Short mmCIF file of C-alpha atoms in Angstrom, two decimals:
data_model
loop_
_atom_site.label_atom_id
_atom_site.label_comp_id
_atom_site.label_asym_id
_atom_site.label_seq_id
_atom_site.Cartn_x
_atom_site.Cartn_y
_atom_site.Cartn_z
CA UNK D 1 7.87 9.57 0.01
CA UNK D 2 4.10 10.05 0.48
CA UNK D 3 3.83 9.13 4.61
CA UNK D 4 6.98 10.38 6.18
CA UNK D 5 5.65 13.80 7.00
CA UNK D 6 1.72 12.54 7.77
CA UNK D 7 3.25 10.18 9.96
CA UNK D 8 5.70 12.14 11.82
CA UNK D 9 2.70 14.43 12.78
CA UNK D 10 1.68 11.94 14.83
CA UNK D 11 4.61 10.25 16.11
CA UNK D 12 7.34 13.35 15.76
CA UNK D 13 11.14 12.31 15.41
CA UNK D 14 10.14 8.73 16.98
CA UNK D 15 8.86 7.39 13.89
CA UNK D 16 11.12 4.69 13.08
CA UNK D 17 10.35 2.79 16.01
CA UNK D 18 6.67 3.52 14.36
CA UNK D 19 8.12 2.09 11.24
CA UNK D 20 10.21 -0.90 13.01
CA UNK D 21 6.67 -2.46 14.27
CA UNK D 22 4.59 -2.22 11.31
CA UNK D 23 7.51 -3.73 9.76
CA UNK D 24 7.46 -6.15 11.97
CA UNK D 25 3.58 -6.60 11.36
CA UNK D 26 4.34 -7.48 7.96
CA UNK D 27 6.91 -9.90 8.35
CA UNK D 28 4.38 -12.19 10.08
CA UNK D 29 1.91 -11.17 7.49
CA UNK D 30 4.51 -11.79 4.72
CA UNK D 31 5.43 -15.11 5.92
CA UNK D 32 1.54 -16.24 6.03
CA UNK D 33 0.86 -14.51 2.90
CA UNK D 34 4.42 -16.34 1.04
CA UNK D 35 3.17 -19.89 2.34
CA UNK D 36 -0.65 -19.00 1.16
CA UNK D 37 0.99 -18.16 -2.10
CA UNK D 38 3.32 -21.04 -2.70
CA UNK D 39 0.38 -23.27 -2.29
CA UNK D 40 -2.32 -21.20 -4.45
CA UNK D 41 0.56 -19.00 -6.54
CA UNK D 42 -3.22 -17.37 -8.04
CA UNK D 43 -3.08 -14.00 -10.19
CA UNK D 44 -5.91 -13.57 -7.40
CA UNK D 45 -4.03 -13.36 -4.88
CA UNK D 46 -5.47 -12.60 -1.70
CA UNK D 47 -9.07 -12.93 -3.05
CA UNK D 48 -7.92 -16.88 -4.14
CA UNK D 49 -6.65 -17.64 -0.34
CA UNK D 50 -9.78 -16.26 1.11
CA UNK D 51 -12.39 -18.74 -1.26
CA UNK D 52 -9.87 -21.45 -0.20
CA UNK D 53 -10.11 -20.79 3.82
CA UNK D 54 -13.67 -19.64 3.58
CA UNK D 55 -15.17 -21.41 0.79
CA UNK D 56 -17.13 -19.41 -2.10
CA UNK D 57 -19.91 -17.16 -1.57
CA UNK D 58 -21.75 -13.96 0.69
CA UNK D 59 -18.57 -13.95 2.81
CA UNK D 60 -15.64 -13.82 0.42
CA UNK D 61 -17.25 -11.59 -2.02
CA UNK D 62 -17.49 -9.14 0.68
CA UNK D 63 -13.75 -9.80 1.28
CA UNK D 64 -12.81 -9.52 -1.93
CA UNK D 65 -14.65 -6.47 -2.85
CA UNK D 66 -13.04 -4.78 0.06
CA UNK D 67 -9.89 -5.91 -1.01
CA UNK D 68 -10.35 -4.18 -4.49
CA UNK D 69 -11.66 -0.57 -3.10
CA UNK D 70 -8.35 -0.82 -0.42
CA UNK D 71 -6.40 -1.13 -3.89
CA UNK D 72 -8.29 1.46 -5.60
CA UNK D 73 -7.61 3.91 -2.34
CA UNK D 74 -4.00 2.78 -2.15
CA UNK D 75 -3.73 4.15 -5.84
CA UNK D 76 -5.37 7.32 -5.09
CA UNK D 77 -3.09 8.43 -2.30
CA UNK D 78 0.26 7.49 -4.52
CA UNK D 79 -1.48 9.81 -7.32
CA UNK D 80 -1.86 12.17 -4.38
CA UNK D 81 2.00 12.14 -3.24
CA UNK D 82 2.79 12.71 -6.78
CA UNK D 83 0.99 15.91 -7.03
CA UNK D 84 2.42 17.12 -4.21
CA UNK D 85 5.50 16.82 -5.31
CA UNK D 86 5.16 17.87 -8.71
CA UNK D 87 3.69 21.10 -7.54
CA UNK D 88 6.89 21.45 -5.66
CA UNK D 89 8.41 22.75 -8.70
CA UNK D 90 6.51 25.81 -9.51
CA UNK D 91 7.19 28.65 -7.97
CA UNK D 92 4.20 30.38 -7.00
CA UNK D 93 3.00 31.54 -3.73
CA UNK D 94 -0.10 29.75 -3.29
CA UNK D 95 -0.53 26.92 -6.11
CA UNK D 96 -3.55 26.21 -7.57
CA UNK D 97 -5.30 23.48 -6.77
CA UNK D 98 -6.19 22.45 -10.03
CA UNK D 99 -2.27 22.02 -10.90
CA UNK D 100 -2.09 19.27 -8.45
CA UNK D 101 -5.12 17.89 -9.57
CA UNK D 102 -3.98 17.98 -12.97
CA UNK D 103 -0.77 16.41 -12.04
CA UNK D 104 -2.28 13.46 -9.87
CA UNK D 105 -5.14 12.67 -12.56
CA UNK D 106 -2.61 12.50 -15.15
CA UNK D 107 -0.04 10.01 -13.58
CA UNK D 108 -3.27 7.56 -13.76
CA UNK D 109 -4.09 8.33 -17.33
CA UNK D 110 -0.79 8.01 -18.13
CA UNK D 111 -0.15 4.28 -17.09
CA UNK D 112 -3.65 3.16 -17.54
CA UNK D 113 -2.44 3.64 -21.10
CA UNK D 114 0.90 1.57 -20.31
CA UNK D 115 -0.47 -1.18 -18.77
CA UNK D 116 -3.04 -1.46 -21.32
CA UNK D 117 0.27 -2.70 -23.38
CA UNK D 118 0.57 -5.57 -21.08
CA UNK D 119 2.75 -6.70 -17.98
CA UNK D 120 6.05 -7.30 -19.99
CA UNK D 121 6.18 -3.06 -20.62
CA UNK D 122 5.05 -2.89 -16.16
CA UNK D 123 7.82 -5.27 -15.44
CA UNK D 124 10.95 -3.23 -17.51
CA UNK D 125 9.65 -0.13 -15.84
CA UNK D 126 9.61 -1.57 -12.84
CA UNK D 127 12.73 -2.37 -12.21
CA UNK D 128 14.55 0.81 -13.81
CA UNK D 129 12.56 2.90 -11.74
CA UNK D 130 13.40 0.88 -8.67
CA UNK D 131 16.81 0.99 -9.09
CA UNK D 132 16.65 4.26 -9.36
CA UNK D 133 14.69 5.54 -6.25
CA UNK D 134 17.09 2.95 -4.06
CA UNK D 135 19.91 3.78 -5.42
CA UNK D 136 19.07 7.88 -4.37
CA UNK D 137 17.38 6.98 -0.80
CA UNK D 138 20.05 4.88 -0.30
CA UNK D 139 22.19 7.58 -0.93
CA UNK D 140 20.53 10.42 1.17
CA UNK D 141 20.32 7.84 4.06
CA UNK D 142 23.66 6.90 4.16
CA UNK D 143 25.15 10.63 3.74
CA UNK D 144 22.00 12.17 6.13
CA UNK D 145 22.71 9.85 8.68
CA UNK D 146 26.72 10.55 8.46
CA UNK D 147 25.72 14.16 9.08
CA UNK D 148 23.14 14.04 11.42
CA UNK D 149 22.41 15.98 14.65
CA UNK D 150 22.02 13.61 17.40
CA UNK D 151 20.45 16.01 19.69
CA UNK D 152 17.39 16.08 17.03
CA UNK D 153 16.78 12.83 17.68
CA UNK D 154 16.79 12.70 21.47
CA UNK D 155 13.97 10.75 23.16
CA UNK D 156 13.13 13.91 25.50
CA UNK D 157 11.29 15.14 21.98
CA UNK D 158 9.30 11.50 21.57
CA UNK D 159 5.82 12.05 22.20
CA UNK D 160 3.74 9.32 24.83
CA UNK D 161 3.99 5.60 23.61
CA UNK D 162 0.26 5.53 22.48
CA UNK D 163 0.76 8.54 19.61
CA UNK D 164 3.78 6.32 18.25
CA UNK D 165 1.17 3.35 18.50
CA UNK D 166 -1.33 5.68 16.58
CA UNK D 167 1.04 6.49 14.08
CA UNK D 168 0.92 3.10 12.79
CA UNK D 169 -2.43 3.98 11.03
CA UNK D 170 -0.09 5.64 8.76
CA UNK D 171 2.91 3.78 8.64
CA UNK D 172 1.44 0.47 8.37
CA UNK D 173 0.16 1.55 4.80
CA UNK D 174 3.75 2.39 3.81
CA UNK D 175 4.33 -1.53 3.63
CA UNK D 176 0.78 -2.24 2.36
CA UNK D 177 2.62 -2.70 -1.52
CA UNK D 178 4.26 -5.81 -0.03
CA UNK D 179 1.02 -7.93 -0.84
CA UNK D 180 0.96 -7.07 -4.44
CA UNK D 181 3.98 -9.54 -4.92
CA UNK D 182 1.24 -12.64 -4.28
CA UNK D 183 -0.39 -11.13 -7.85
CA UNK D 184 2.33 -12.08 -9.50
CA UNK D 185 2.70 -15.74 -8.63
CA UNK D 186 1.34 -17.16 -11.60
CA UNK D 187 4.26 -15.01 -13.74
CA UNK D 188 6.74 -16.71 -11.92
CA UNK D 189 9.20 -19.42 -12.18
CA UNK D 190 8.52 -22.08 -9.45
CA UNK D 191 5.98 -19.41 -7.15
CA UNK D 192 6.55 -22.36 -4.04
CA UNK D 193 10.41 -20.74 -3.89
CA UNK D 194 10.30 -17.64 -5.54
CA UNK D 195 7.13 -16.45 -3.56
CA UNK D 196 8.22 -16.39 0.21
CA UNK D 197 12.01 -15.24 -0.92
CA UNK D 198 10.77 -12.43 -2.69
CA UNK D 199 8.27 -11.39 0.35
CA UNK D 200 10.28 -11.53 3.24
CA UNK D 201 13.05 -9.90 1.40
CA UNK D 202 10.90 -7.15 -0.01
CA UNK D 203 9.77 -6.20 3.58
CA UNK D 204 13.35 -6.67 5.28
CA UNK D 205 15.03 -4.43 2.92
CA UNK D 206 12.24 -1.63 2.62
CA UNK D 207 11.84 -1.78 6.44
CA UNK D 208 15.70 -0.87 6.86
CA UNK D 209 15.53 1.53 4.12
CA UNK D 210 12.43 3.18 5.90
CA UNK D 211 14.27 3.29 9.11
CA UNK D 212 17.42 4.90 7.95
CA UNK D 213 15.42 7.37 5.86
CA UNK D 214 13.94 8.52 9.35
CA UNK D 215 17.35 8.70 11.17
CA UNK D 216 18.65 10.81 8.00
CA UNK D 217 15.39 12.98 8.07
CA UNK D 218 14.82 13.76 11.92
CA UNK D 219 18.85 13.94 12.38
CA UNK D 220 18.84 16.90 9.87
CA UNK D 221 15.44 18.73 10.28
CA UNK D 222 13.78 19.28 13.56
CA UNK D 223 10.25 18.04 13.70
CA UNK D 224 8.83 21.51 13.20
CA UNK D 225 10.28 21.68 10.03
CA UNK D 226 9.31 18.10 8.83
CA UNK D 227 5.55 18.56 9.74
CA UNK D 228 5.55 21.74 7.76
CA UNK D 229 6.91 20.66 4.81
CA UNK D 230 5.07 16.77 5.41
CA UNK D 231 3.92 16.53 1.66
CA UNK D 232 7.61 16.79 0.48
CA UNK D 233 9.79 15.73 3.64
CA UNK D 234 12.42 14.13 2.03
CA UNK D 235 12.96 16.71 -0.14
CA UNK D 236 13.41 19.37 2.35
CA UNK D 237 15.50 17.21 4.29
CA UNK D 238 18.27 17.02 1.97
CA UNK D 239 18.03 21.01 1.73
CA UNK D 240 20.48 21.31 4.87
CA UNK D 241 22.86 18.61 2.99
CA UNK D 242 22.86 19.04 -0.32
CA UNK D 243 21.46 22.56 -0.89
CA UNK D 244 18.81 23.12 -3.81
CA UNK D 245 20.49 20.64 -6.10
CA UNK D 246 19.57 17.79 -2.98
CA UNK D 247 16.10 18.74 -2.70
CA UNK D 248 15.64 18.99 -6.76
CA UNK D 249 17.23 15.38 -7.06
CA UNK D 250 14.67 13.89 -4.24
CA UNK D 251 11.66 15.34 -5.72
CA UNK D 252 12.88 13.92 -8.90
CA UNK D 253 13.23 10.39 -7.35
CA UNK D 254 10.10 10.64 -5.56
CA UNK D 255 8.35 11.61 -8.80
CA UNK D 256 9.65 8.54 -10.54
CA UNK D 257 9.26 6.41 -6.78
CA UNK D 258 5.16 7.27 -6.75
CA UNK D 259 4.91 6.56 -11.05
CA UNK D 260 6.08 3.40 -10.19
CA UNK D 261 4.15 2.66 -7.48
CA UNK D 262 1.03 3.50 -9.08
CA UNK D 263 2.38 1.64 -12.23
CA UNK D 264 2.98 -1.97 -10.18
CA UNK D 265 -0.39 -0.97 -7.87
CA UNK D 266 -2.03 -1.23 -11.32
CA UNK D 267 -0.81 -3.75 -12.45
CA UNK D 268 -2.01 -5.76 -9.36
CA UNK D 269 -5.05 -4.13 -9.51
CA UNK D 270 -5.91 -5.36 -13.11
CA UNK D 271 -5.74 -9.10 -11.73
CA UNK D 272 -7.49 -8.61 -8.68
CA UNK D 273 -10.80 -7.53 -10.91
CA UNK D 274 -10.50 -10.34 -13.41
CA UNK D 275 -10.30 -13.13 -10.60
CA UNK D 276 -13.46 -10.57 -9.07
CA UNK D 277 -15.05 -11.12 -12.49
CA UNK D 278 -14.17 -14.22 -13.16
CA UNK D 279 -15.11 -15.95 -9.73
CA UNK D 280 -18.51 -13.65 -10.14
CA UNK D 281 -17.98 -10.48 -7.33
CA UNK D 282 -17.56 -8.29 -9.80
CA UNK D 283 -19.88 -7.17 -13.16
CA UNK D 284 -18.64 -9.24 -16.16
CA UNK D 285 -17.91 -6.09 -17.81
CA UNK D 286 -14.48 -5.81 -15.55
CA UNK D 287 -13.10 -8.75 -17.29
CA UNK D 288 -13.56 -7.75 -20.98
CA UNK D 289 -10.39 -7.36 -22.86
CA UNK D 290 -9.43 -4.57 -24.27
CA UNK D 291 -5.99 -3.96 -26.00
CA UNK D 292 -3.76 -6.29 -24.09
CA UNK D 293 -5.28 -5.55 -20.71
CA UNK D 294 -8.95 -5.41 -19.36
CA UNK D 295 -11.61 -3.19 -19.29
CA UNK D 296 -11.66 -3.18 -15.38
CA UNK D 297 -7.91 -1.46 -15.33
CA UNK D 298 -9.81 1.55 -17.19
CA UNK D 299 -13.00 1.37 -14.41
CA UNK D 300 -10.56 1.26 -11.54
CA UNK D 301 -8.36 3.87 -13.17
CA UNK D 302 -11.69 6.03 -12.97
CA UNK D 303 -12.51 5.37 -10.22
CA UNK D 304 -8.88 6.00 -8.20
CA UNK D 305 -9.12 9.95 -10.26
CA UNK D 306 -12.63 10.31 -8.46
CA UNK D 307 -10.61 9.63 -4.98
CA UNK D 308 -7.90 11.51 -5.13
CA UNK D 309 -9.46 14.04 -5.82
CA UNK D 310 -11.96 13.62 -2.72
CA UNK D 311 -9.78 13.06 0.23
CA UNK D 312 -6.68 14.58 1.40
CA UNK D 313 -3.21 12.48 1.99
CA UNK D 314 -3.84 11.22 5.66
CA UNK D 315 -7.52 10.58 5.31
CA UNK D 316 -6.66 8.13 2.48
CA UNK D 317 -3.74 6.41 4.54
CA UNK D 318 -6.12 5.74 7.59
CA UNK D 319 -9.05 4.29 5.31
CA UNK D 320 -6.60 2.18 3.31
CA UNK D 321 -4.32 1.30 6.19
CA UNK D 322 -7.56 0.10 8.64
CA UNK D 323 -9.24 -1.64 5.49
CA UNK D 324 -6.19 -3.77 4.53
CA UNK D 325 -5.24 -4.48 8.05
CA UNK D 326 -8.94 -5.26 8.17
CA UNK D 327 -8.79 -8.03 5.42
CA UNK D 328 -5.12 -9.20 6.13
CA UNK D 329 -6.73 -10.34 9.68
CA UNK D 330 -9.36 -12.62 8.31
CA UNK D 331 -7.32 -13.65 5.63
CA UNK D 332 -4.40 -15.15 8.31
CA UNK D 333 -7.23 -16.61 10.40
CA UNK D 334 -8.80 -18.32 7.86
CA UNK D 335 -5.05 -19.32 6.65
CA UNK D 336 -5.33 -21.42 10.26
CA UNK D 337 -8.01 -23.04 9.15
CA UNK D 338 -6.39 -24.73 6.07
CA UNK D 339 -2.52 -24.76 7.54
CA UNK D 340 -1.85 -28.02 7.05
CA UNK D 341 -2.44 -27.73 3.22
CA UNK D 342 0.14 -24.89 3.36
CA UNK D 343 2.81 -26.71 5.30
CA UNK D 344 3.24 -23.52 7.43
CA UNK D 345 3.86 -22.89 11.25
CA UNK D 346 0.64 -22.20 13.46
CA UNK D 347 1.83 -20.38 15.50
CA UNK D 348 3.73 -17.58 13.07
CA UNK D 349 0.34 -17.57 10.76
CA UNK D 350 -1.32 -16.90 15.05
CA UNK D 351 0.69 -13.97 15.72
CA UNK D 352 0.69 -12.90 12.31
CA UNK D 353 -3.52 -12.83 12.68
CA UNK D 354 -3.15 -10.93 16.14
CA UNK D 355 -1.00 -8.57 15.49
CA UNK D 356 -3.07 -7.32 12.01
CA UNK D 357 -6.10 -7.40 14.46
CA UNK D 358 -4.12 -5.27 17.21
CA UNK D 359 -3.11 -2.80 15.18
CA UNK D 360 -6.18 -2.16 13.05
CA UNK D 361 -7.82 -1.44 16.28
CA UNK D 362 -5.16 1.13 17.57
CA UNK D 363 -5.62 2.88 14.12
CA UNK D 364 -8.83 2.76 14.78
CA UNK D 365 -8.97 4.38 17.68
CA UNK D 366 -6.75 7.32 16.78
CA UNK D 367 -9.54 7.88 13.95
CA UNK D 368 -12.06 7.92 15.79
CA UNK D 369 -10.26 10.10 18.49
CA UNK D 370 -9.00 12.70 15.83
CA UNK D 371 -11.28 12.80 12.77
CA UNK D 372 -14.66 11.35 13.18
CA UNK D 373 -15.83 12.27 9.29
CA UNK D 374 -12.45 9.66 8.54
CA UNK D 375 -14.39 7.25 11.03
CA UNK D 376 -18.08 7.53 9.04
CA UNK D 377 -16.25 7.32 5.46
CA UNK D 378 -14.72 4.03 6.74
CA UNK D 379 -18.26 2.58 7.95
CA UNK D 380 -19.28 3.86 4.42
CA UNK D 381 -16.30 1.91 3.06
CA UNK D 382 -17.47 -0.99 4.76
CA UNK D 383 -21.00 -0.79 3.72
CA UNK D 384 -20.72 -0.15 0.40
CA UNK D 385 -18.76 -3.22 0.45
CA UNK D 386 -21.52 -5.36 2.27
CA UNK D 387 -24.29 -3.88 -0.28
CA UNK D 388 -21.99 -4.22 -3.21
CA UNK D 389 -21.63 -7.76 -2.38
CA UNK D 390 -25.98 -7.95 -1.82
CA UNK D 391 -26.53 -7.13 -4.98
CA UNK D 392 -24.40 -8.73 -6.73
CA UNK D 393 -24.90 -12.06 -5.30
CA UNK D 394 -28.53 -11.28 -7.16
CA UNK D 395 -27.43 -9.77 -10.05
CA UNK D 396 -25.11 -12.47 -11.45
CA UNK D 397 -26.29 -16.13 -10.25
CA UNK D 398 -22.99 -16.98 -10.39
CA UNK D 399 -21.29 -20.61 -9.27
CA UNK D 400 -17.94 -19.10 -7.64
CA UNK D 401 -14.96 -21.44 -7.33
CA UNK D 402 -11.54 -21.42 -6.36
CA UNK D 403 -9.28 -20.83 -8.96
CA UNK D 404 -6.87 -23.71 -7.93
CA UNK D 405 -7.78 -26.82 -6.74
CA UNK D 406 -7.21 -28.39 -3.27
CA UNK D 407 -5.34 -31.25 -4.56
CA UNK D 408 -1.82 -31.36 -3.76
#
């Protein structure tokens, strides 16, 4: 809901192949990521893999602390794509901007206050709200692709191979959620099965869904039209099918699609500050309860407001989607460093390490080529991280250890 249109300015009606690689991307990184997590099913996640490979200390607090701002911006652009599409629903010629910052700041508030209930409310929401969403993209796939023009999605209109490339700055991000799954492992029943099934089939089914959704989008609108109306593409591509009705159902599903992204996001987000604050990269403060939560789900709910509100759609996406990529390299190299504690292929967890590192630096490239302000805020991401990480090695004194043991 929130990428189609950013990403089809880059890549026009040739998006899905776009779509097909970074979901290709994240099957390797899914299958590294399943076999990291049947071995250390952590609440950490991520952050637990990385003091395993690299030990504890300087290195994996910087990790980790990048880990937690690519969460926070992750969050800030799904508050973003539900402004937008809120705002589609008043009728005024030029909307205020404060409506969609109303809108976006209040989707946070609003389950920062639900999660602070605990992860039995996030779960039930969860999967109503995903049943929903697929159930209506499923729908407006199937029917848009039954109806589309095939002429719209000749390859005379694809632009040069390197912009689709590019475009995977954006479209990686779209599968960046897939990681939030190794949060859970410590909620599940026997994480060693559970964990890889549930990855892999997460990132099969959403890439499919992603690539039909671009058939039924591109076969219906020409890429004119998508680009103009990128903050709510979906929704104006079921115009031509289904009339108003259509487009007032999609913005409805992609309302409820973004809530419950931000509300699983969160979720994650809660445990990756209390493994931060337990394991010491992170002021205690982050880990002290409050209600049925943690004080750190209110700081990072403040602190994903204070972004949204600063950067636009595809400035967020590149940041996030370079960051992430970024972290989900070192994390698969330093998975090859511990493999045979994980029982899993070399070779898979090798590719699954180069291509992260391949495509991090194409998006990098097309950031530096089109936005260099994009390219300083990342350096600023990154060094934020590395002093964040300075003084807080000072601050705290901390002994940081893995949250599992390496016994098997």
């Amino acid at each position: 809901f929130a990428l189609l249109g950013e990403a089809s300015a880059i890549s026009g009606s040739a998006v899905y192949i776009s779509f097909i690689i970074g979901g290709v991307i994240a099957l390797f990184s899914g299958y590294s990521l399943g076999k990291l997590g049947a071995r250390y099913p952590s609440s950490g996640g991520i952050i637990e893999y990385l003091s395993q490979s690299y030990g504890v200390g300087f290195f994996t607090g910087t990790m980790g602390i990048m880990l937690y701002f690519s969460a926070v911006v992750s969050l800030s652009l799904i508050a973003k794509a539900f402004g937008n599409y809120a705002i589609t629903f008043f009728t005024f010629n030029d909307t205020p901007k404060i409506l969609h910052h109303f809108f976006s700041s209040g989707i946070i508030i609003l389950f920062v206050l639900i999660n602070l209930k605990g992860a039995k409310d996030v779960a039930v929401w969860e999967r109503v709200t995903v049943g929903i969403k697929f159930v209506v993209l499923t729908g407006l796939s199937i029917v848009g692709i039954v109806y589309l023009n095939s002429e719209l999605l000749s390859p005379s209109y694809y632009p040069p191979t390197n912009d689709i490339l590019f475009s995977l700055a954006i479209t990686f991000f779209a599968f960046e959620g897939f990681r939030v799954i190794t949060n859970t492992a410590e909620d599940m029943p026997e994480p060693s099965k559970t964990l890889p099934r549930a990855m892999m089939t997460a990132i099969i089914l959403v890439m499919l869904l992603y690539v039909a959704i671009a058939f039924a989008v591109f076969g219906n609108l020409p890429v004119e039209k998508v680009i103009k109306a990128k903050d709510f593409a979906l929704a104006e591509a079921a115009l031509p099918i289904f009339g108003q009705l259509g487009f007032t159902v999609v913005a409805i599903t992609a309302l409820i699609a973004t809530a419950s992204a931000i509300n699983a996001n969160l979720y994650a987000v809660t445990n990756v500050t209390y493994q931060l604050a337990k394991d010491g990269e992170l002021p205690s403060q982050f880990g002290k309860p409050i209600a049925h939560s943690r004080e750190g789900l209110i700081i990072s709910g403040v602190l994903i407001i204070i972004l949204s509100l600063l950067f636009d759609l595809s400035e967020i996406a590149a940041i996030g989607s370079i960051s992430i990529l970024f972290v989900h390299t070192v994390t698969h190299v330093g998975h090859l460093k511990i493999i045979s504690k994980t029982g899993a292929s070399w070779s898979l967890v090798f590719i699954a390490a180069m291509l992260s590192l391949v495509a991090m630096v194409l998006a990098l490239i097309y950031v530096i080529r089109v936005s260099d302000h994009v390219a300083y805020i990342l350096a600023g991401f990154f060094l934020l991280a590395f002093m964040a990480e300075v003084l807080l090695q000072k601050i705290s004194k901390r002994i940081i250890k893995p949250r599992i043991t390496n016994k098997v």
